[in-house]
PDB file of C-alpha atoms in Angstrom:
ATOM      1  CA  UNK A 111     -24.053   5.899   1.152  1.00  0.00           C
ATOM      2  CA  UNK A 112     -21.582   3.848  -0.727  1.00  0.00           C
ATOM      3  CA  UNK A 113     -21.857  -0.302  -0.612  1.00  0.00           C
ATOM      4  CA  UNK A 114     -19.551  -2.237  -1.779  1.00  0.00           C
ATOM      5  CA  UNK A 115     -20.936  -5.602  -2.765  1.00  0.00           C
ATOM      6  CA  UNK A 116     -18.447  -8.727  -2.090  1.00  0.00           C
ATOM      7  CA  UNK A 117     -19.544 -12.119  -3.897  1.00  0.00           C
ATOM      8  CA  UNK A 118     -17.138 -15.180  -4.433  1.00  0.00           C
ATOM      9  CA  UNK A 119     -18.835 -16.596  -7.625  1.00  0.00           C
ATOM     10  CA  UNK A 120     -20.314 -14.163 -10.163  1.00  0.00           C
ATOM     11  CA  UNK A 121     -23.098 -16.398 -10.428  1.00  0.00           C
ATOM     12  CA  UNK A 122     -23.969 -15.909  -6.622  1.00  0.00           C
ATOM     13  CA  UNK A 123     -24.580 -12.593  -7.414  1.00  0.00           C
ATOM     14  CA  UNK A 124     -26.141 -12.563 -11.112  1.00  0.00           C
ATOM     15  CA  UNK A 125     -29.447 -11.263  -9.828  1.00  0.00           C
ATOM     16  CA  UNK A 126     -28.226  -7.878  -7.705  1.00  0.00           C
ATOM     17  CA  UNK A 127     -29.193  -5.005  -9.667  1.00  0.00           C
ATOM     18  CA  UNK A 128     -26.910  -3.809 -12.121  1.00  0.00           C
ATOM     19  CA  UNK A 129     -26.069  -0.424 -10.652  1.00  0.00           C
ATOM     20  CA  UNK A 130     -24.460  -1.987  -7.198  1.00  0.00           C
ATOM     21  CA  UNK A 131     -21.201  -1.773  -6.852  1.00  0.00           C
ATOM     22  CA  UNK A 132     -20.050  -5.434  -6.722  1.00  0.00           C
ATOM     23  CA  UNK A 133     -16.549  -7.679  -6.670  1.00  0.00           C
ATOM     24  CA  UNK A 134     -16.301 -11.238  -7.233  1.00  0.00           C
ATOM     25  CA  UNK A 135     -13.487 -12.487  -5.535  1.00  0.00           C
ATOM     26  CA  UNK A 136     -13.091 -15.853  -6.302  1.00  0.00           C
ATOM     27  CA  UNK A 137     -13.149 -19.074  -3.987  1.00  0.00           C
ATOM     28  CA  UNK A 138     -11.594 -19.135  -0.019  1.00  0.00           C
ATOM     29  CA  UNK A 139      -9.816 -16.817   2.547  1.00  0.00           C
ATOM     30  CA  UNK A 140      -7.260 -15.441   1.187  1.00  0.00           C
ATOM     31  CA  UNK A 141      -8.972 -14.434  -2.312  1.00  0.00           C
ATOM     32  CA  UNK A 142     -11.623 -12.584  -0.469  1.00  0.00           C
ATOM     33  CA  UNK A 143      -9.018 -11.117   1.846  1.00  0.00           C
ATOM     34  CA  UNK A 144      -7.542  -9.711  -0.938  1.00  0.00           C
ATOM     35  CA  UNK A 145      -9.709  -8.529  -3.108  1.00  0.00           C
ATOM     36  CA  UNK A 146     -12.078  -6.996  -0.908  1.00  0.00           C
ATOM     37  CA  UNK A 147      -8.909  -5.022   0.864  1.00  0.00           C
ATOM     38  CA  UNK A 148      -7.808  -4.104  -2.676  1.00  0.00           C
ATOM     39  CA  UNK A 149     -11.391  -2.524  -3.389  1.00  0.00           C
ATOM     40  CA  UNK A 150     -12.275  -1.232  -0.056  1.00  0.00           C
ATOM     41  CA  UNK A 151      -8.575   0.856  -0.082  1.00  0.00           C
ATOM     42  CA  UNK A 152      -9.934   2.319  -3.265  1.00  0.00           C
ATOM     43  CA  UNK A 153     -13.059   2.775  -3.331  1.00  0.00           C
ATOM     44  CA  UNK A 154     -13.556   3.688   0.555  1.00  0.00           C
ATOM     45  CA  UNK A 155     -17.191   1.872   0.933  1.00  0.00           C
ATOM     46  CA  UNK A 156     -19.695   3.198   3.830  1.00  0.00           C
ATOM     47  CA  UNK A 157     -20.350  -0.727   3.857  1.00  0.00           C
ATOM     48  CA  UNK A 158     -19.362  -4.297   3.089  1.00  0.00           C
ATOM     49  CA  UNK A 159     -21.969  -6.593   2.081  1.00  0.00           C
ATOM     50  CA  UNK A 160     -21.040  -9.953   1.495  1.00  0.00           C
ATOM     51  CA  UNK A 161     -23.570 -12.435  -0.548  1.00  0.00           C
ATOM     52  CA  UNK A 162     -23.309 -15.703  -0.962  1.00  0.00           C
ATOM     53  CA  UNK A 163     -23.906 -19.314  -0.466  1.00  0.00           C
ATOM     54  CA  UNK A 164     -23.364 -21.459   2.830  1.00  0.00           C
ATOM     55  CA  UNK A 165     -23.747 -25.401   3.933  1.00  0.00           C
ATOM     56  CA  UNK A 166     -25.999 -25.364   6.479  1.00  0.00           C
ATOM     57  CA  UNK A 167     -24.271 -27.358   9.810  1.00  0.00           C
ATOM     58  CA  UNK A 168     -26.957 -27.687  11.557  1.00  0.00           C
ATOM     59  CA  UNK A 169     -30.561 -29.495  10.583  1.00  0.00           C
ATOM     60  CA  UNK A 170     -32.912 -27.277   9.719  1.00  0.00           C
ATOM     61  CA  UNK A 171     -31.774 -24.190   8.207  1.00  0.00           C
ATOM     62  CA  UNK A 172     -32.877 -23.344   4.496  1.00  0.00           C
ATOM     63  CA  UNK A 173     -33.107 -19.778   2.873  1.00  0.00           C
ATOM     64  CA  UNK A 174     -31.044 -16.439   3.470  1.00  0.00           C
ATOM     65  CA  UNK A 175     -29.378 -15.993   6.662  1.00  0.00           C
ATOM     66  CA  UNK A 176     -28.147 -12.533   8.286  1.00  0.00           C
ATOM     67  CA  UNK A 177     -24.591 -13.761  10.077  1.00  0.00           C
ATOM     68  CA  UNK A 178     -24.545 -12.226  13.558  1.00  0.00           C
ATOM     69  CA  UNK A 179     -21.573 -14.346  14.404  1.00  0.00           C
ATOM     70  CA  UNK A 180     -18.536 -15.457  12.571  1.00  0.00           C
ATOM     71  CA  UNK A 181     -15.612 -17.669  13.360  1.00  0.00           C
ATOM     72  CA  UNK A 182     -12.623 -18.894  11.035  1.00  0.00           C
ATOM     73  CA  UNK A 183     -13.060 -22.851  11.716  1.00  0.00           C
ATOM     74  CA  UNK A 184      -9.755 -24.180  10.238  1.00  0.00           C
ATOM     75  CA  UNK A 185      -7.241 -21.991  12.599  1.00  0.00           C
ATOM     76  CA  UNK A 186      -9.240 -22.405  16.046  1.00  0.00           C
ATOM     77  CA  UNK A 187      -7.724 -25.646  17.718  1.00  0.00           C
ATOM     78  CA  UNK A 188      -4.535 -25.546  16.765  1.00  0.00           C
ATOM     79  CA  UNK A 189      -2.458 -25.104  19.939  1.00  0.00           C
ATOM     80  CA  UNK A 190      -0.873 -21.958  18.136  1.00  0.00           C
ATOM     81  CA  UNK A 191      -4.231 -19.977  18.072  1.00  0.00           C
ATOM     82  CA  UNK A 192      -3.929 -17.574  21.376  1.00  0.00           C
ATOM     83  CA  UNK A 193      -2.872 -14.443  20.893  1.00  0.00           C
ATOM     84  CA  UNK A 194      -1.889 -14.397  17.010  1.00  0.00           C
ATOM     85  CA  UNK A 195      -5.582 -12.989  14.805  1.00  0.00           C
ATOM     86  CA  UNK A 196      -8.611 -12.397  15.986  1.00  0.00           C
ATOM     87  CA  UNK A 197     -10.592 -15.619  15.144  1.00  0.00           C
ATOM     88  CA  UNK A 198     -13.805 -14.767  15.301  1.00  0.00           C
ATOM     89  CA  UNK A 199     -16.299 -11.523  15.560  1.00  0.00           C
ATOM     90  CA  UNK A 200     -19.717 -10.634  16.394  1.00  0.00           C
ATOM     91  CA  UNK A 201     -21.794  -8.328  13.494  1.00  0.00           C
ATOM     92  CA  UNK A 202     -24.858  -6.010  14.243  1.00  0.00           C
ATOM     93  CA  UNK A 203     -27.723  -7.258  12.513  1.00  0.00           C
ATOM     94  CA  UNK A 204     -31.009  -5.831  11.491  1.00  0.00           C
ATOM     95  CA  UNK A 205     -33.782  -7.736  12.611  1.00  0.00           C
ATOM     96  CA  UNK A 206     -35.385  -8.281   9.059  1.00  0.00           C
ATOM     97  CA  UNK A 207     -34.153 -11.582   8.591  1.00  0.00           C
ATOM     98  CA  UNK A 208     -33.664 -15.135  10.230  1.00  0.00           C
ATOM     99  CA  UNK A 209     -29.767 -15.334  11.797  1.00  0.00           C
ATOM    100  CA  UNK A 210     -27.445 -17.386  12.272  1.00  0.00           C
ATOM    101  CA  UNK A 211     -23.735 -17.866  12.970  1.00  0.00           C
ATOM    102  CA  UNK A 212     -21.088 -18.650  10.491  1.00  0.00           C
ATOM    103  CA  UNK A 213     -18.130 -20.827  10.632  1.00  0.00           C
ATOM    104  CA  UNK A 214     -15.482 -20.035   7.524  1.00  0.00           C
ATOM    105  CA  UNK A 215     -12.340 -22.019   6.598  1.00  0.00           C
ATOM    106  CA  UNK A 216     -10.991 -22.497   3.418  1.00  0.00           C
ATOM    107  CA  UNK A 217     -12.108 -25.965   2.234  1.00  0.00           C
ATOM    108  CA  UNK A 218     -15.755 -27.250   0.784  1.00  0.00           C
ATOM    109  CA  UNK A 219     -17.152 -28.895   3.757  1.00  0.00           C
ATOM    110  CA  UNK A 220     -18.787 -32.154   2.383  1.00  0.00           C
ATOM    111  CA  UNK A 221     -18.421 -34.564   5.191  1.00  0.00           C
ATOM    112  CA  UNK A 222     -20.968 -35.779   8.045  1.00  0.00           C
ATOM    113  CA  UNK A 223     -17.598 -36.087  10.065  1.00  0.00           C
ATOM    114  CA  UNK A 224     -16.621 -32.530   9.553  1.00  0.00           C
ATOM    115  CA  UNK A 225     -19.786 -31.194   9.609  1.00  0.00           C
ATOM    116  CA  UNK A 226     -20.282 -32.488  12.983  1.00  0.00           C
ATOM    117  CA  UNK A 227     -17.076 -31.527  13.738  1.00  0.00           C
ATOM    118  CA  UNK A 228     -17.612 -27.698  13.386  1.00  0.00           C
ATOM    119  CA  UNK A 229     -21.583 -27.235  14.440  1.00  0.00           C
ATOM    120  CA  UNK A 230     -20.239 -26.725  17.708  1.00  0.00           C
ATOM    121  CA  UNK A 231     -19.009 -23.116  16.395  1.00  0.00           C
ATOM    122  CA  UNK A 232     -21.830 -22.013  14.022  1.00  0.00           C
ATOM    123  CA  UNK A 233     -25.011 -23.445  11.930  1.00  0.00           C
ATOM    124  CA  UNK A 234     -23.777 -22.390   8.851  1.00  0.00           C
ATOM    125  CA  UNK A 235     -20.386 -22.728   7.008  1.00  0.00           C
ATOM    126  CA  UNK A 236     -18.676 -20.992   3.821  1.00  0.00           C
ATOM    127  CA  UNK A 237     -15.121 -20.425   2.574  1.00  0.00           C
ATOM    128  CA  UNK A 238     -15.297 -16.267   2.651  1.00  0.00           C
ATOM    129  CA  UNK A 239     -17.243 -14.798   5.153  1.00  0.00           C
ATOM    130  CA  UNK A 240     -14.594 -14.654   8.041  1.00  0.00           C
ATOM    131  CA  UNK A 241     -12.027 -12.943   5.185  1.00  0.00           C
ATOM    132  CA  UNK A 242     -14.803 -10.096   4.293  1.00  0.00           C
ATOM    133  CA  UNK A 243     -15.331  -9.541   8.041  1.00  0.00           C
ATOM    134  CA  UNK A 244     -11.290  -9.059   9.265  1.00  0.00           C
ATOM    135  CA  UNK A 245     -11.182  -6.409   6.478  1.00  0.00           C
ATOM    136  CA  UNK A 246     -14.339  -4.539   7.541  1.00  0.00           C
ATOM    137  CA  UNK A 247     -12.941  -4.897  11.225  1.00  0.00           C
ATOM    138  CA  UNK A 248      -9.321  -3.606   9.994  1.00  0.00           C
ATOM    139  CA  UNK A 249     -10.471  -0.585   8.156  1.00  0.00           C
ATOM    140  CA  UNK A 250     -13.673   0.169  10.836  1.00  0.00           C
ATOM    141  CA  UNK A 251     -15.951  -0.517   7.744  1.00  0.00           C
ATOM    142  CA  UNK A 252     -19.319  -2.019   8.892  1.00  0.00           C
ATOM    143  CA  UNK A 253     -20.035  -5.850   7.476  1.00  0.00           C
ATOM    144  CA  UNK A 254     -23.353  -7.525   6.735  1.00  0.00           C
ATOM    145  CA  UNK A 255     -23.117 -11.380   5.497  1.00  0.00           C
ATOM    146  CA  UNK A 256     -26.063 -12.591   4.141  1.00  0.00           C
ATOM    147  CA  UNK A 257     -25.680 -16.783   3.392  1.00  0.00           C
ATOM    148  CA  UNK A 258     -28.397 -18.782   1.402  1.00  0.00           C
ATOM    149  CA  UNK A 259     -28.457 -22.259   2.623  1.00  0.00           C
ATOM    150  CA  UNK A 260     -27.155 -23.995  -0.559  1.00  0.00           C
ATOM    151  CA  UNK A 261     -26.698 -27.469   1.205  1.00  0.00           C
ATOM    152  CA  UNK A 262     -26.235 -29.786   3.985  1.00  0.00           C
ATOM    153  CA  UNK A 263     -22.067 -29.712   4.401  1.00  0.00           C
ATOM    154  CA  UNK A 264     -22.302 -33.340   3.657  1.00  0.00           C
ATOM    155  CA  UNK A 265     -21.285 -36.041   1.351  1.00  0.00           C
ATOM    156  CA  UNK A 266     -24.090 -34.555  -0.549  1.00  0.00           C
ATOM    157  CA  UNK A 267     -22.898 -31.004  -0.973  1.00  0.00           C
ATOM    158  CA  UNK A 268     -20.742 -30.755  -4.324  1.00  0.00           C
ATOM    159  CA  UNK A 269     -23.259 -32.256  -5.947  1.00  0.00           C
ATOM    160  CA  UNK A 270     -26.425 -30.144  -4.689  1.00  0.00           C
ATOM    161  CA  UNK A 271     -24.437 -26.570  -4.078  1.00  0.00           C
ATOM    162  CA  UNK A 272     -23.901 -26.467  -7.986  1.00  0.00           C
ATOM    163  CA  UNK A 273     -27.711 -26.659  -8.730  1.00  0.00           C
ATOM    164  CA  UNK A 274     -28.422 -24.737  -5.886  1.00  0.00           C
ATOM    165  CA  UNK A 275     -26.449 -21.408  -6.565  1.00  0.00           C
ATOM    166  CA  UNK A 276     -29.156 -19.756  -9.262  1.00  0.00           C
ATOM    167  CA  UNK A 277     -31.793 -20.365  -7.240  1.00  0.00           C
ATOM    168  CA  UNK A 278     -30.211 -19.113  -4.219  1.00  0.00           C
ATOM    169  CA  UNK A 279     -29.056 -15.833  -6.255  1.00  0.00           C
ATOM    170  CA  UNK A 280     -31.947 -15.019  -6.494  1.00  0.00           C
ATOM    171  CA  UNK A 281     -32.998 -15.719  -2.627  1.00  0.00           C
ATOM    172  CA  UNK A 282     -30.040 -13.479  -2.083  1.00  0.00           C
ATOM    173  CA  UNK A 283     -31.413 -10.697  -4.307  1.00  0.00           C
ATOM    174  CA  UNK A 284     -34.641 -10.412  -2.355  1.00  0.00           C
ATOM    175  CA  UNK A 285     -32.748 -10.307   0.338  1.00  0.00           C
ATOM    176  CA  UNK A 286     -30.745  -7.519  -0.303  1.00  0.00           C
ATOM    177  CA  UNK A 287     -33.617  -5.767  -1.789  1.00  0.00           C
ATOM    178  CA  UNK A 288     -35.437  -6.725   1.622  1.00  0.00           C
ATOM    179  CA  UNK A 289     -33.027  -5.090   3.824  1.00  0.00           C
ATOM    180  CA  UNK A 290     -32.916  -1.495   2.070  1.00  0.00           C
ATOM    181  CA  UNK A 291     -29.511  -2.137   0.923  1.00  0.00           C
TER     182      UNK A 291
END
C-alpha cells in the first residue's frame, strides 16, 4: 500500500520516518490543493494522510486529533455558497485516536471573535485540511487528517503555534506510528 504523506510546513513533519513518502505544500488552500493534486496524479497513492497542526476552537482540546469531519469555514455564508463546491465532507476514522471536526479557511485564526465565530462548525481549525480532502474526494483516494492542537485560535496563537510545532511533530509522529500507517 502506497501513502502519500501531505504536510504544510516541513517542520510539521520533521519526525515521520524517513522512508514515507511525504510533500510539503506550503501554507493555505490553494497550495495544498495543488500540490497534493500534482503528486497524487503522479504518484497514484492508495492514501492521503495529511499531518499537521490545528487551533483548537473549542476549550479543551490538546494533542493529536483524527478529523472525522471537515468544513471549508471562509466560503460557507456567503449567499453564493449553494450549489457551487462541496463545502464540507465526512472521513472514516479508525477508532485509535480522540476526534474531532475541522473547520479550514485560508487565514491564521488568532481572534476570540473569530474563533467564536466558527466553533459552531468544528473544534478545531487549520488552513489545509479541507484542500487535502476535495482532492482525495475528486480522485476517490481515501483521506486521514490527523491535527495536533498547536493553540487556542486566539490573540495568543502566532505567538504559541511557532513554539508549539516541534513538539507537536513529534505528537504527530506517534501518531502516525500509532495508527499502522
Amino acid at each position: 500500500m502506497t501513502t502519500l504523506f501531505v504536510s504544510a510546513t516541513a517542520e510539521e513533519a520533521a519526525y515521520l520516518p524517513q522512508d514515507k513518502q511525504i510533500i510539503v505544500t506550503g501554507i493555505g488552500l490553494v497550495a495544498a490543493a495543488t500540490a497534493v493534486m500534482e503528486a497524487a496524479i503522479t504518484t497514484r497513492p492508495d492514501r492521503i494522510v495529511n499531518i499537521g497542526t490545528a487551533g483548537a476552537l473549542a476549550d479543551g482540546h490538546s494533542g493529536v486529533f483524527e478529523i472525522s469531519h471537515v468544513v471549508q469555514h471562509d466560503f460557507a455564508g456567503t449567499g453564493m455558497d449553494e450549489g457551487f463546491a462541496q463545502k464540507e465532507f465526512d472521513l472514516p476514522v479508525g477508532g485509535n485516536l480522540p476526534t474531532a471536526r475541522l473547520a479550514s479557511g485560508d487565514h491564521f485564526v488568532s481572534s476570540t471573535a473569530e474563533r467564536n465565530r466558527i466553533v459552531k462548525l468544528a473544534e478545531l481549525v487549520d488552513m489545509e485540511g479541507f484542500a487535502v480532502a476535495w482532492v482525495g474526494e475528486r480522485l476517490g483516494i481515501p483521506v486521514t487528517l490527523l491535527k495536533q492542537v498547536s493553540d487556542q485560535a486566539d490573540e495568543a496563537a502566532a505567538a504559541k503555534w511557532a513554539g508549539a510545532v516541534e513538539p507537536g511533530a513529534v505528537q504527530l509522529a506517534k501518531a502516525v506510528e500509532k495508527l499502522g500507517l
